[in-house]
């Protein structure tokens, strides 16, 4: 099916933003040049930027009446997206992220996939790209099973139904029917929303390899720690809201590390058992660096073409890629476990039900 032979559904582009002065103008201008003929509005929900983001959006709104700025007093992405949803009068609600690049036909391919799949929400794979050595390590980590968890939305060649998708292109009526995004979850709101859609229809979420979007990951180790700590907290909140779904992928870091720590405690208390958990712990610490080496070797011919977006004279050395990829693969599960455990402790012992 091609959208060229049918009536074009009306579409709104939704961008939650905070301090995106370096990206927002280029992003909006790129979308405004789309060949899709029924882009009704580009709405930015700004969470109180202090770097001039709001001024840029206001300037663009004077040039093109389709551009609109909303003020997101709650600052979090889910609240901003819900503000845009309240304003939406279009058939389709297309979400965009200011930390990503989009193919020129991104809108067209999203609409085509939405029509052909008959799903409620569609998207493309989250393709990681980098401009710094640390980002490059994170991008390579996303290619590993240890870094992606086998998620279908991390596979650029996957076509089919899935449990969640990067960003999302929704039928507005279905998004409203699911009550929009959960503002009690600062992270993992996408997966939680998609779970609500899947509860209505097991084929609600669809991934198309024809939809191309490239994501720039965090630039520092500290930011990756914070990001995955929050992911762990959000995953726990989703798991208690949707208890009928196993969601094993999101629980694996917590279950595995908890089991390792429990065995280590038993080994310490009862040394006669000779469990040798120190060998297990050492293996767990070293394995990410072995997996990093394997991943770099596997994708060595694709790195400069598919992952690197920096200048040619700044391409990272293999040694730095190995180190940063290994550190990322080690950090992700530990930070996720910590966030999951922290949120579990808050709920079970402190009786705090929300974030």
Short mmCIF file of C-alpha atoms in Angstrom, two decimals:
data_model
loop_
_atom_site.label_atom_id
_atom_site.label_comp_id
_atom_site.label_asym_id
_atom_site.label_seq_id
_atom_site.Cartn_x
_atom_site.Cartn_y
_atom_site.Cartn_z
CA UNK A 1 0.00 0.00 0.00
CA UNK A 2 1.23 3.50 -0.78
CA UNK A 3 -0.05 6.70 0.75
CA UNK A 4 0.23 8.27 -2.70
CA UNK A 5 -3.04 6.59 -3.73
CA UNK A 6 -5.17 7.43 -0.70
CA UNK A 7 -6.35 10.42 1.27
CA UNK A 8 -3.55 11.66 3.50
CA UNK A 9 -4.41 11.47 7.22
CA UNK A 10 -3.80 14.72 9.07
CA UNK A 11 -0.69 14.61 11.28
CA UNK A 12 0.75 16.55 14.18
CA UNK A 13 4.43 16.40 15.17
CA UNK A 14 5.01 16.38 18.95
CA UNK A 15 8.40 17.38 20.40
CA UNK A 16 9.01 17.49 24.17
CA UNK A 17 12.07 19.66 24.81
CA UNK A 18 14.34 21.08 27.47
CA UNK A 19 17.47 23.13 26.72
CA UNK A 20 17.68 22.04 23.09
CA UNK A 21 18.90 25.32 21.56
CA UNK A 22 21.63 23.47 19.69
CA UNK A 23 19.22 21.07 17.97
CA UNK A 24 15.68 22.39 17.91
CA UNK A 25 15.86 24.79 14.94
CA UNK A 26 17.49 22.29 12.62
CA UNK A 27 15.03 19.59 13.72
CA UNK A 28 11.92 21.71 13.14
CA UNK A 29 13.12 23.10 9.81
CA UNK A 30 13.87 19.59 8.55
CA UNK A 31 10.37 18.42 9.39
CA UNK A 32 8.76 21.51 7.85
CA UNK A 33 10.36 20.61 4.49
CA UNK A 34 8.62 17.23 4.43
CA UNK A 35 6.83 16.21 1.26
CA UNK A 36 3.98 14.84 3.34
CA UNK A 37 1.10 17.17 2.39
CA UNK A 38 -0.98 17.06 5.57
CA UNK A 39 1.42 18.03 8.38
CA UNK A 40 -0.92 20.26 10.37
CA UNK A 41 1.28 21.40 13.26
CA UNK A 42 4.69 21.05 14.85
CA UNK A 43 4.17 21.55 18.58
CA UNK A 44 7.03 21.86 21.05
CA UNK A 45 6.27 21.36 24.76
CA UNK A 46 9.13 23.10 26.55
CA UNK A 47 9.95 22.21 30.15
CA UNK A 48 11.38 25.59 31.15
CA UNK A 49 14.50 25.85 29.00
CA UNK A 50 17.07 28.45 30.00
CA UNK A 51 19.26 28.32 26.88
CA UNK A 52 17.04 30.14 24.40
CA UNK A 53 15.07 27.15 23.11
CA UNK A 54 11.76 28.95 23.60
CA UNK A 55 12.98 32.02 21.70
CA UNK A 56 14.02 29.85 18.77
CA UNK A 57 10.64 28.11 18.62
CA UNK A 58 8.79 31.43 18.86
CA UNK A 59 10.90 32.81 16.01
CA UNK A 60 10.08 29.79 13.86
CA UNK A 61 6.38 30.17 14.68
CA UNK A 62 6.47 33.65 13.14
CA UNK A 63 7.92 32.18 9.96
CA UNK A 64 5.51 29.24 9.78
CA UNK A 65 2.12 29.22 11.48
CA UNK A 66 2.28 25.44 11.87
CA UNK A 67 4.93 25.82 14.61
CA UNK A 68 3.56 26.23 18.14
CA UNK A 69 5.11 26.43 21.61
CA UNK A 70 3.53 25.07 24.80
CA UNK A 71 4.86 25.59 28.33
CA UNK A 72 5.30 22.34 30.24
CA UNK A 73 5.25 23.35 33.90
CA UNK A 74 5.79 19.77 35.12
CA UNK A 75 8.98 19.61 33.00
CA UNK A 76 8.87 15.83 32.40
CA UNK A 77 8.44 14.37 28.90
CA UNK A 78 5.21 12.49 29.59
CA UNK A 79 3.50 15.67 30.83
CA UNK A 80 4.72 17.59 27.77
CA UNK A 81 3.43 14.92 25.41
CA UNK A 82 0.05 14.94 27.15
CA UNK A 83 -0.14 18.72 26.76
CA UNK A 84 0.41 18.30 23.04
CA UNK A 85 -2.16 15.50 22.92
CA UNK A 86 -4.75 17.84 24.45
CA UNK A 87 -4.10 20.30 21.62
CA UNK A 88 -4.07 17.67 18.90
CA UNK A 89 -6.88 17.80 16.33
CA UNK A 90 -5.16 15.53 13.80
CA UNK A 91 -5.67 11.87 12.93
CA UNK A 92 -2.06 10.96 13.71
CA UNK A 93 0.19 11.91 16.63
CA UNK A 94 3.87 11.56 15.67
CA UNK A 95 6.43 11.88 18.42
CA UNK A 96 9.96 13.18 17.79
CA UNK A 97 13.01 13.48 20.02
CA UNK A 98 15.45 16.38 19.82
CA UNK A 99 18.44 14.03 20.28
CA UNK A 100 17.79 12.16 17.05
CA UNK A 101 18.23 12.55 13.29
CA UNK A 102 15.47 11.58 10.90
CA UNK A 103 15.40 10.40 7.30
CA UNK A 104 13.78 12.85 4.82
CA UNK A 105 10.90 10.40 4.30
CA UNK A 106 10.44 9.69 8.03
CA UNK A 107 6.88 11.00 8.18
CA UNK A 108 5.80 9.24 4.99
CA UNK A 109 7.23 5.89 6.07
CA UNK A 110 5.61 6.16 9.51
CA UNK A 111 2.20 6.84 7.96
CA UNK A 112 2.63 4.01 5.46
CA UNK A 113 3.50 1.56 8.24
CA UNK A 114 0.57 2.75 10.36
CA UNK A 115 -1.86 2.18 7.48
CA UNK A 116 -0.44 -1.11 6.26
CA UNK A 117 0.05 -2.79 9.66
CA UNK A 118 -3.31 -1.68 11.10
CA UNK A 119 -1.46 -1.22 14.38
CA UNK A 120 -2.10 1.54 16.91
CA UNK A 121 1.53 2.66 17.09
CA UNK A 122 4.46 2.18 14.71
CA UNK A 123 8.10 3.16 14.56
CA UNK A 124 11.54 2.23 13.32
CA UNK A 125 14.56 0.76 15.01
CA UNK A 126 16.58 2.90 17.40
CA UNK A 127 19.79 3.22 15.40
CA UNK A 128 22.63 4.47 17.61
CA UNK A 129 25.17 6.91 16.18
CA UNK A 130 28.04 8.85 17.75
CA UNK A 131 30.18 11.99 17.53
CA UNK A 132 32.46 11.32 20.52
CA UNK A 133 34.52 8.29 21.62
CA UNK A 134 32.29 7.62 24.63
CA UNK A 135 29.14 7.85 22.51
CA UNK A 136 30.77 5.44 20.08
CA UNK A 137 31.28 2.95 22.89
CA UNK A 138 27.62 3.24 23.84
CA UNK A 139 26.56 2.85 20.21
CA UNK A 140 28.60 -0.35 19.90
CA UNK A 141 27.18 -1.60 23.20
CA UNK A 142 23.69 -1.26 21.72
CA UNK A 143 24.72 -3.81 19.06
CA UNK A 144 25.43 -6.42 21.71
CA UNK A 145 22.75 -8.69 23.17
CA UNK A 146 24.07 -7.66 26.57
CA UNK A 147 23.36 -4.03 25.72
CA UNK A 148 20.07 -4.44 23.89
CA UNK A 149 18.55 -7.37 25.76
CA UNK A 150 17.34 -8.74 22.45
CA UNK A 151 14.78 -5.94 22.08
CA UNK A 152 13.21 -5.96 18.62
CA UNK A 153 13.27 -2.17 18.38
CA UNK A 154 17.09 -2.29 18.50
CA UNK A 155 17.25 -4.51 15.40
CA UNK A 156 17.42 -2.33 12.23
CA UNK A 157 16.38 -5.27 10.02
CA UNK A 158 13.29 -6.28 11.97
CA UNK A 159 9.82 -5.98 10.47
CA UNK A 160 6.84 -7.07 12.51
CA UNK A 161 4.88 -6.71 15.71
CA UNK A 162 6.65 -6.08 19.00
CA UNK A 163 6.11 -5.09 22.64
CA UNK A 164 7.43 -1.54 22.32
CA UNK A 165 8.98 0.79 19.76
CA UNK A 166 11.34 3.76 19.68
CA UNK A 167 9.40 7.06 19.83
CA UNK A 168 6.14 6.24 18.05
CA UNK A 169 3.56 7.23 15.47
CA UNK A 170 0.06 6.81 16.91
CA UNK A 171 -3.52 7.00 15.83
CA UNK A 172 -4.64 9.89 18.02
CA UNK A 173 -7.92 8.24 19.00
CA UNK A 174 -6.06 5.15 20.26
CA UNK A 175 -3.60 7.28 22.18
CA UNK A 176 -6.45 9.14 23.84
CA UNK A 177 -8.26 5.86 24.47
CA UNK A 178 -5.22 4.70 26.45
CA UNK A 179 -5.34 7.95 28.49
CA UNK A 180 -2.07 9.16 26.99
CA UNK A 181 1.26 9.00 28.79
CA UNK A 182 1.56 8.22 32.50
CA UNK A 183 3.00 11.30 34.22
CA UNK A 184 3.80 9.26 37.35
CA UNK A 185 6.66 7.66 35.37
CA UNK A 186 9.54 9.95 34.46
CA UNK A 187 11.08 7.14 32.38
CA UNK A 188 9.72 3.99 30.74
CA UNK A 189 6.51 5.86 29.91
CA UNK A 190 6.76 4.64 26.31
CA UNK A 191 6.86 0.97 27.29
CA UNK A 192 4.07 1.50 29.82
CA UNK A 193 1.86 3.18 27.23
CA UNK A 194 2.56 0.48 24.67
CA UNK A 195 1.62 -2.13 27.25
CA UNK A 196 -1.76 -0.44 27.64
CA UNK A 197 -2.22 -0.57 23.87
CA UNK A 198 -1.20 -4.24 23.78
CA UNK A 199 -3.80 -5.00 26.43
CA UNK A 200 -6.39 -3.86 23.88
CA UNK A 201 -4.81 -5.51 20.85
CA UNK A 202 -1.84 -7.94 20.78
CA UNK A 203 -0.88 -6.48 17.39
CA UNK A 204 -0.99 -2.86 18.53
CA UNK A 205 2.74 -2.16 18.09
CA UNK A 206 4.58 -2.52 14.79
CA UNK A 207 8.21 -1.94 13.76
CA UNK A 208 9.20 -1.22 10.16
CA UNK A 209 12.78 -1.34 8.91
CA UNK A 210 11.83 1.29 6.30
CA UNK A 211 11.50 3.91 9.05
CA UNK A 212 14.94 5.41 9.67
CA UNK A 213 15.81 7.39 12.81
CA UNK A 214 19.25 7.78 14.41
CA UNK A 215 19.73 8.34 18.13
CA UNK A 216 22.68 10.11 19.82
CA UNK A 217 23.28 8.51 23.25
CA UNK A 218 24.55 10.21 26.40
CA UNK A 219 28.03 11.73 26.26
CA UNK A 220 29.44 10.70 29.65
CA UNK A 221 29.62 7.73 32.01
CA UNK A 222 27.77 9.64 34.74
CA UNK A 223 24.86 10.43 32.44
CA UNK A 224 24.59 6.76 31.38
CA UNK A 225 24.49 5.76 35.07
CA UNK A 226 21.69 8.21 35.78
CA UNK A 227 19.79 7.23 32.63
CA UNK A 228 19.80 3.50 33.38
CA UNK A 229 19.14 4.04 37.08
CA UNK A 230 15.98 5.88 36.03
CA UNK A 231 15.18 3.14 33.51
CA UNK A 232 15.32 0.59 36.33
CA UNK A 233 12.97 2.68 38.48
CA UNK A 234 10.56 3.07 35.59
CA UNK A 235 10.67 -0.62 34.73
CA UNK A 236 9.68 -1.55 38.28
CA UNK A 237 6.73 0.85 38.21
CA UNK A 238 5.58 -0.62 34.89
CA UNK A 239 5.90 -4.18 36.21
CA UNK A 240 3.58 -3.51 39.15
CA UNK A 241 1.02 -1.76 36.95
CA UNK A 242 0.91 -4.60 34.43
CA UNK A 243 1.28 -7.66 36.61
CA UNK A 244 -0.16 -10.10 34.06
CA UNK A 245 2.69 -9.46 31.63
CA UNK A 246 5.95 -11.22 32.48
CA UNK A 247 8.24 -8.52 30.98
CA UNK A 248 11.22 -10.76 31.68
CA UNK A 249 13.66 -8.66 29.62
CA UNK A 250 13.24 -5.71 31.96
CA UNK A 251 13.64 -7.86 35.08
CA UNK A 252 16.73 -9.84 34.06
CA UNK A 253 19.34 -7.37 35.44
CA UNK A 254 17.64 -7.27 38.83
CA UNK A 255 17.05 -11.03 39.03
CA UNK A 256 20.56 -11.99 37.94
CA UNK A 257 22.45 -9.52 40.12
CA UNK A 258 20.18 -10.25 43.09
CA UNK A 259 20.84 -13.97 42.72
CA UNK A 260 24.60 -13.34 42.51
CA UNK A 261 24.57 -11.18 45.64
CA UNK A 262 22.45 -13.73 47.50
CA UNK A 263 24.82 -16.58 46.64
CA UNK A 264 27.76 -14.41 47.70
CA UNK A 265 26.11 -13.76 51.06
CA UNK A 266 25.48 -17.48 51.58
CA UNK A 267 29.07 -18.21 50.63
CA UNK A 268 30.29 -15.65 53.17
CA UNK A 269 28.05 -16.92 55.98
CA UNK A 270 28.63 -20.61 55.29
CA UNK A 271 32.13 -20.89 53.76
CA UNK A 272 32.00 -24.68 54.13
CA UNK A 273 29.72 -24.78 51.08
CA UNK A 274 32.65 -23.62 48.92
CA UNK A 275 30.43 -21.92 46.35
CA UNK A 276 33.41 -19.93 45.04
CA UNK A 277 31.19 -16.96 44.23
CA UNK A 278 34.28 -14.78 43.90
CA UNK A 279 34.92 -16.57 40.62
CA UNK A 280 31.35 -15.79 39.50
CA UNK A 281 31.68 -12.12 40.44
CA UNK A 282 35.06 -11.79 38.70
CA UNK A 283 33.61 -13.45 35.60
CA UNK A 284 30.67 -11.02 35.62
CA UNK A 285 33.04 -8.07 35.83
CA UNK A 286 35.29 -9.32 33.03
CA UNK A 287 32.61 -10.67 30.68
CA UNK A 288 31.45 -7.22 29.44
CA UNK A 289 34.97 -6.45 28.25
CA UNK A 290 35.17 -9.77 26.44
CA UNK A 291 31.79 -9.08 24.86
CA UNK A 292 33.03 -5.60 23.95
CA UNK A 293 35.97 -7.11 22.06
CA UNK A 294 33.64 -9.50 20.20
CA UNK A 295 31.24 -6.68 19.30
CA UNK A 296 33.99 -4.40 18.01
CA UNK A 297 35.41 -7.19 15.86
CA UNK A 298 31.97 -8.08 14.49
CA UNK A 299 31.05 -4.52 13.51
CA UNK A 300 34.52 -3.22 12.61
CA UNK A 301 33.62 -2.85 8.92
CA UNK A 302 30.36 -1.03 9.65
CA UNK A 303 31.57 1.40 12.30
CA UNK A 304 32.62 4.39 10.18
CA UNK A 305 29.73 3.99 7.75
CA UNK A 306 26.83 3.30 10.11
CA UNK A 307 27.80 4.46 13.62
CA UNK A 308 30.31 7.30 13.38
CA UNK A 309 28.97 10.82 12.67
CA UNK A 310 32.06 12.76 13.76
CA UNK A 311 34.94 13.95 11.62
CA UNK A 312 37.24 11.43 9.96
CA UNK A 313 40.33 12.63 11.79
CA UNK A 314 38.63 12.02 15.16
CA UNK A 315 37.63 8.39 14.68
CA UNK A 316 38.29 6.63 18.02
CA UNK A 317 41.00 4.02 18.33
CA UNK A 318 40.07 0.38 18.78
CA UNK A 319 41.45 0.50 22.32
CA UNK A 320 39.18 3.38 23.37
CA UNK A 321 36.19 1.74 21.69
CA UNK A 322 36.89 -1.50 23.55
CA UNK A 323 37.19 0.30 26.88
CA UNK A 324 34.13 2.55 26.53
CA UNK A 325 31.97 -0.23 25.14
CA UNK A 326 33.04 -2.56 27.97
CA UNK A 327 32.42 0.10 30.63
CA UNK A 328 28.96 0.74 29.15
CA UNK A 329 28.06 -2.95 29.06
CA UNK A 330 29.12 -3.24 32.70
CA UNK A 331 27.35 -0.04 33.79
CA UNK A 332 23.97 -0.61 32.15
CA UNK A 333 22.84 -3.69 34.13
CA UNK A 334 24.31 -2.46 37.43
CA UNK A 335 22.61 0.94 37.15
CA UNK A 336 19.35 -0.67 36.01
CA UNK A 337 19.50 -3.14 38.94
CA UNK A 338 20.14 -0.29 41.37
CA UNK A 339 17.19 1.74 40.09
CA UNK A 340 14.87 -1.25 40.10
CA UNK A 341 15.92 -2.21 43.61
CA UNK A 342 15.66 1.38 44.86
CA UNK A 343 12.09 1.69 43.59
CA UNK A 344 11.17 -1.72 45.02
CA UNK A 345 12.55 -0.67 48.41
CA UNK A 346 10.59 2.59 48.30
CA UNK A 347 7.36 0.75 47.60
CA UNK A 348 7.75 -2.29 49.86
CA UNK A 349 9.36 -0.66 52.90
CA UNK A 350 8.68 3.08 52.64
CA UNK A 351 5.19 2.57 51.18
CA UNK A 352 5.81 5.18 48.47
CA UNK A 353 3.62 4.23 45.51
CA UNK A 354 4.82 6.73 42.88
CA UNK A 355 8.12 8.08 41.60
#
